[in-house]
Amino acid sequence: TGGAPATRAQLEYERVALEHLAAAAPAGLCVPRARAVGEVPEHGAFICLDYVKMGRSGGSARQAALGRLVGQLHSAQPAWQSTFGFPLDGQCGALLQPNNSEGRQMNWLEFWREFRLDYQLAVAREQHPTDLVLQERGAELSKRLPDVFADAPIEDIPLSCLHGDLWAGNAGFAVADDRPVIFDPATYYGHAEADLGIVRMFGGFSPAFFEAYHKVRPRAPGFERRCKLYELHHHLNHLNIFGSGFRAGCLALMDSLLHDLD
């Protein structure tokens, strides 16, 4: 939770998120099961997960296995969700992440504008009220979202079960059988490409991961432009959690996207 104590509601969201991930995960991808969520007076909330002894990173074969399995996860037909979002509002790190928990029918562009880009900009406005440049560029980008998706017919974007915070710090490999493991999710249902946003920000997955992933889910036209948008979400999220050290990354991605659209 970004260094902040977790509430019981946050950990209940994590429990449900892990259930959804496990239901969509292909054979070979390990998602630890949450056994209990509770609260100890004067000590706070807790979640009890299956213990999986893990190593990190791994060589190219392990990275390729993770990429292939994440691609299959994103390709699975959702069994428990019919709208973009998630049954519970959640969090990404320490920041609340609204997820269209009321289940309104909307397309992906509408979801992303309301519950990701405009929401993050609204939080930034509260926390950094004098930063007019960030707000002006963010508002311009929000207006131009249809252009960002010009190569991807909005109504054709299917639901995928997303990890939501997928980077090397939230993945590993089981020591017992070498299976890839994913954990600490910020799960919702959305465009599969959105799950590649934070790994582009922080790295940690090798070229073998991406090569294997895109064998399962080939890059579609406009992929690189959309991935800038999805990476921007995580820069804004970190700006709103950790402060102005992430401002430059936000502006750089906004400027790059707006330049691409001119």
Coordinates of C-alpha atoms in Angstrom, one line a residue:
T1 CA 0.0 0.0 0.0
G2 CA 2.8 2.4 -0.8
G3 CA 4.2 2.3 2.8
A4 CA 0.8 3.2 4.5
P5 CA -1.0 0.8 6.8
A6 CA -3.7 -1.1 5.0
T7 CA -7.3 -1.0 6.1
R8 CA -9.5 -4.1 6.4
A9 CA -11.5 -2.8 3.4
Q10 CA -8.3 -2.5 1.3
L11 CA -7.3 -6.1 2.2
E12 CA -10.8 -7.4 1.5
Y13 CA -10.4 -5.9 -2.0
E14 CA -7.0 -7.7 -2.3
R15 CA -8.6 -11.0 -1.3
V16 CA -11.3 -10.6 -4.0
A17 CA -8.8 -9.4 -6.6
L18 CA -6.7 -12.5 -6.0
E19 CA -9.8 -14.7 -6.4
H20 CA -10.5 -13.1 -9.8
L21 CA -6.9 -13.4 -10.9
A22 CA -6.8 -17.1 -9.9
A23 CA -10.1 -17.8 -11.8
A24 CA -8.6 -16.3 -15.0
A25 CA -5.1 -17.6 -14.6
P26 CA -3.9 -20.3 -17.0
A27 CA -2.4 -23.5 -15.7
G28 CA 1.2 -22.9 -14.7
L29 CA 0.6 -19.3 -13.3
C30 CA 0.5 -19.3 -9.6
V31 CA -1.7 -16.8 -7.8
P32 CA -1.6 -17.2 -4.0
R33 CA -4.9 -17.8 -2.3
A34 CA -6.1 -15.5 0.5
R35 CA -7.3 -17.6 3.4
A36 CA -8.5 -14.9 5.7
V37 CA -8.8 -11.1 6.2
G38 CA -9.3 -9.7 9.7
E39 CA -8.3 -7.1 12.2
V40 CA -6.5 -7.2 15.5
P41 CA -7.4 -4.5 18.0
E42 CA -4.6 -1.9 18.3
H43 CA -2.6 -3.6 15.6
G44 CA -4.7 -3.1 12.5
A45 CA -5.8 -5.2 9.6
F46 CA -4.2 -8.4 8.2
I47 CA -4.5 -10.7 5.3
C48 CA -3.4 -14.4 5.4
L49 CA -2.1 -15.8 2.1
D50 CA -0.8 -19.1 1.0
Y51 CA 3.0 -19.2 1.6
V52 CA 5.0 -19.6 -1.6
K53 CA 8.8 -19.5 -1.3
M54 CA 10.0 -17.5 -4.2
G55 CA 13.1 -16.3 -6.1
R56 CA 13.1 -13.2 -8.2
S57 CA 13.7 -12.3 -11.9
G58 CA 15.2 -15.5 -13.3
G59 CA 16.8 -16.1 -16.7
S60 CA 15.3 -15.7 -20.1
A61 CA 13.4 -19.0 -19.9
R62 CA 11.6 -18.0 -16.7
Q63 CA 10.9 -14.5 -18.1
A64 CA 9.5 -16.0 -21.3
A65 CA 7.2 -18.4 -19.2
L66 CA 5.9 -15.4 -17.3
G67 CA 5.3 -13.4 -20.4
R68 CA 3.5 -16.3 -22.1
L69 CA 1.3 -16.9 -19.1
V70 CA 0.4 -13.3 -18.6
G71 CA -0.6 -13.1 -22.2
Q72 CA -2.9 -16.1 -21.7
L73 CA -4.3 -14.5 -18.6
H74 CA -5.2 -11.4 -20.6
S75 CA -6.8 -13.6 -23.3
A76 CA -9.0 -15.6 -20.9
Q77 CA -12.8 -15.0 -21.3
P78 CA -13.9 -13.3 -18.1
A79 CA -16.4 -15.4 -16.2
W80 CA -17.3 -13.0 -13.4
Q81 CA -17.5 -9.6 -15.0
S82 CA -19.3 -8.0 -17.9
T83 CA -18.3 -4.4 -17.6
F84 CA -15.1 -2.5 -17.5
G85 CA -14.0 -2.1 -13.8
F86 CA -14.4 -4.3 -10.8
P87 CA -17.1 -5.2 -8.3
L88 CA -15.2 -3.3 -5.5
D89 CA -13.3 0.0 -5.6
G90 CA -9.7 -0.7 -4.7
Q91 CA -6.4 0.9 -4.5
C92 CA -3.1 1.0 -6.4
G93 CA -0.4 1.5 -3.8
A94 CA -1.8 3.8 -1.1
L95 CA -4.2 5.7 -3.3
L96 CA -7.9 4.8 -3.7
Q97 CA -8.7 3.5 -7.2
P98 CA -12.3 3.8 -8.2
N99 CA -13.4 0.9 -10.4
N100 CA -16.9 1.5 -11.6
S101 CA -18.0 -0.7 -8.8
E102 CA -21.7 0.1 -9.5
G103 CA -21.3 -1.7 -12.8
R104 CA -22.3 1.1 -15.2
Q105 CA -22.2 0.1 -18.9
M106 CA -19.5 2.1 -20.6
N107 CA -16.9 1.7 -23.3
W108 CA -13.2 1.5 -22.5
L109 CA -12.4 5.2 -23.4
E110 CA -15.2 6.3 -21.1
F111 CA -13.9 4.1 -18.3
W112 CA -10.3 5.3 -18.7
R113 CA -11.3 9.0 -18.8
E114 CA -13.5 8.9 -15.8
F115 CA -11.9 6.4 -13.5
R116 CA -8.2 6.7 -14.4
L117 CA -7.0 9.9 -16.1
D118 CA -9.6 12.4 -14.9
Y119 CA -9.6 10.9 -11.4
Q120 CA -5.9 11.1 -11.1
L121 CA -5.9 14.7 -12.3
A122 CA -8.6 15.6 -9.8
V123 CA -6.5 14.1 -6.9
A124 CA -3.5 16.0 -8.2
R125 CA -5.5 19.2 -8.3
E126 CA -6.3 18.8 -4.6
Q127 CA -2.8 18.0 -3.7
H128 CA -1.0 20.5 -6.0
P129 CA -3.5 23.3 -6.5
T130 CA -0.9 25.7 -8.0
D131 CA 0.3 23.3 -10.7
L132 CA -1.7 24.8 -13.6
V133 CA 0.6 23.4 -16.2
L134 CA -0.1 19.8 -15.2
Q135 CA -3.8 20.4 -15.2
E136 CA -3.9 22.2 -18.5
R137 CA -2.0 19.5 -20.3
G138 CA -4.0 16.8 -18.6
A139 CA -7.3 18.4 -19.6
E140 CA -6.1 18.7 -23.2
L141 CA -5.0 15.0 -23.2
S142 CA -8.4 14.0 -21.7
K143 CA -10.2 15.8 -24.6
R144 CA -8.0 14.1 -27.1
L145 CA -8.4 10.5 -25.8
P146 CA -10.4 9.6 -28.9
D147 CA -7.3 10.4 -31.0
V148 CA -5.1 8.3 -28.8
F149 CA -7.4 5.3 -29.6
A150 CA -7.8 6.2 -33.3
D151 CA -6.1 2.9 -34.3
A152 CA -8.2 0.8 -31.9
P153 CA -11.9 0.7 -32.4
I154 CA -13.2 1.4 -28.9
E155 CA -16.2 -0.8 -29.1
D156 CA -14.0 -3.8 -30.1
I157 CA -11.8 -3.6 -27.0
P158 CA -12.6 -6.7 -24.9
L159 CA -12.5 -7.2 -21.2
S160 CA -9.3 -8.8 -19.8
C161 CA -8.6 -9.6 -16.1
L162 CA -5.7 -7.3 -15.3
H163 CA -3.2 -7.6 -12.4
G164 CA -3.2 -3.8 -12.3
D165 CA 0.2 -3.3 -10.8
L166 CA 2.3 -5.7 -12.8
W167 CA 6.1 -5.1 -12.4
A168 CA 9.0 -7.1 -11.2
G169 CA 8.3 -6.3 -7.6
N170 CA 5.0 -8.0 -7.7
A171 CA 6.1 -11.2 -9.5
G172 CA 8.5 -14.0 -8.8
F173 CA 9.1 -17.7 -9.4
A174 CA 8.3 -20.5 -7.0
V175 CA 11.4 -22.3 -5.7
A176 CA 9.6 -25.6 -5.5
D177 CA 8.6 -25.9 -9.2
D178 CA 9.8 -22.8 -11.0
R179 CA 6.2 -21.6 -11.7
P180 CA 5.8 -17.8 -12.2
V181 CA 3.9 -16.2 -9.3
I182 CA 2.0 -12.9 -9.4
F183 CA 0.7 -11.1 -6.2
D184 CA -0.1 -7.7 -4.7
P185 CA -2.7 -6.9 -7.3
A186 CA -4.7 -3.8 -8.1
T187 CA -7.1 -5.9 -10.2
Y188 CA -9.8 -4.7 -12.5
Y189 CA -11.2 -5.6 -15.9
G190 CA -9.9 -3.6 -18.8
H191 CA -7.8 -3.3 -21.9
A192 CA -5.0 -5.9 -21.8
E193 CA -2.4 -3.3 -22.9
A194 CA -3.0 -1.3 -19.7
D195 CA -1.3 -4.0 -17.7
L196 CA 2.0 -3.2 -19.3
G197 CA 2.0 0.4 -18.1
I198 CA 3.9 0.2 -14.9
V199 CA 6.5 -2.3 -16.1
R200 CA 7.4 0.3 -18.7
M201 CA 7.9 2.8 -15.9
F202 CA 9.9 0.6 -13.5
G203 CA 11.3 -2.1 -15.8
G204 CA 12.4 -5.4 -14.3
F205 CA 11.1 -7.7 -17.1
S206 CA 13.5 -8.8 -19.7
P207 CA 13.0 -8.7 -23.5
A208 CA 12.2 -12.4 -23.3
F209 CA 9.1 -11.5 -21.3
F210 CA 7.8 -9.1 -23.9
E211 CA 8.7 -11.4 -26.9
A212 CA 6.8 -14.3 -25.3
Y213 CA 3.8 -12.0 -24.3
H214 CA 3.5 -10.6 -27.8
K215 CA 3.6 -14.1 -29.4
V216 CA 0.3 -14.6 -27.5
R217 CA -1.0 -11.1 -27.9
P218 CA 0.6 -9.4 -31.0
R219 CA 1.1 -5.6 -30.9
A220 CA -1.9 -3.9 -32.5
P221 CA -1.6 -0.6 -34.5
G222 CA -1.1 2.3 -32.1
F223 CA 0.3 0.1 -29.3
E224 CA 3.2 2.3 -28.5
R225 CA 1.1 5.5 -28.2
R226 CA -1.5 3.8 -26.0
C227 CA 1.2 2.4 -23.8
K228 CA 2.4 5.9 -23.1
L229 CA -1.1 6.7 -21.8
Y230 CA -1.1 3.6 -19.6
E231 CA 2.3 4.4 -18.2
L232 CA 1.2 7.9 -17.5
H233 CA -1.5 6.6 -15.2
H234 CA 1.2 5.1 -12.9
H235 CA 3.3 8.3 -13.0
L236 CA 0.2 10.3 -11.9
N237 CA -0.5 7.7 -9.2
H238 CA 3.0 8.0 -7.9
L239 CA 2.8 11.8 -8.0
N240 CA -0.4 11.6 -5.9
I241 CA 1.2 9.2 -3.4
F242 CA 4.8 10.2 -3.2
G243 CA 4.9 13.8 -4.4
S244 CA 6.4 16.1 -6.9
G245 CA 9.4 13.9 -7.7
F246 CA 7.2 12.2 -10.2
R247 CA 5.9 15.4 -11.8
A248 CA 8.5 15.5 -14.6
G249 CA 7.7 12.0 -15.7
C250 CA 4.0 13.0 -15.9
L251 CA 4.7 16.1 -18.0
A252 CA 7.1 14.3 -20.3
L253 CA 4.5 11.6 -21.1
M254 CA 1.7 14.1 -21.6
D255 CA 3.9 16.2 -23.9
S256 CA 5.0 13.1 -25.9
L257 CA 1.4 12.0 -26.3
L258 CA 0.2 15.4 -27.4
H259 CA 3.1 15.8 -29.8
D260 CA 2.2 12.4 -31.3
L261 CA -1.4 13.6 -31.9
D262 CA -0.4 16.9 -33.6

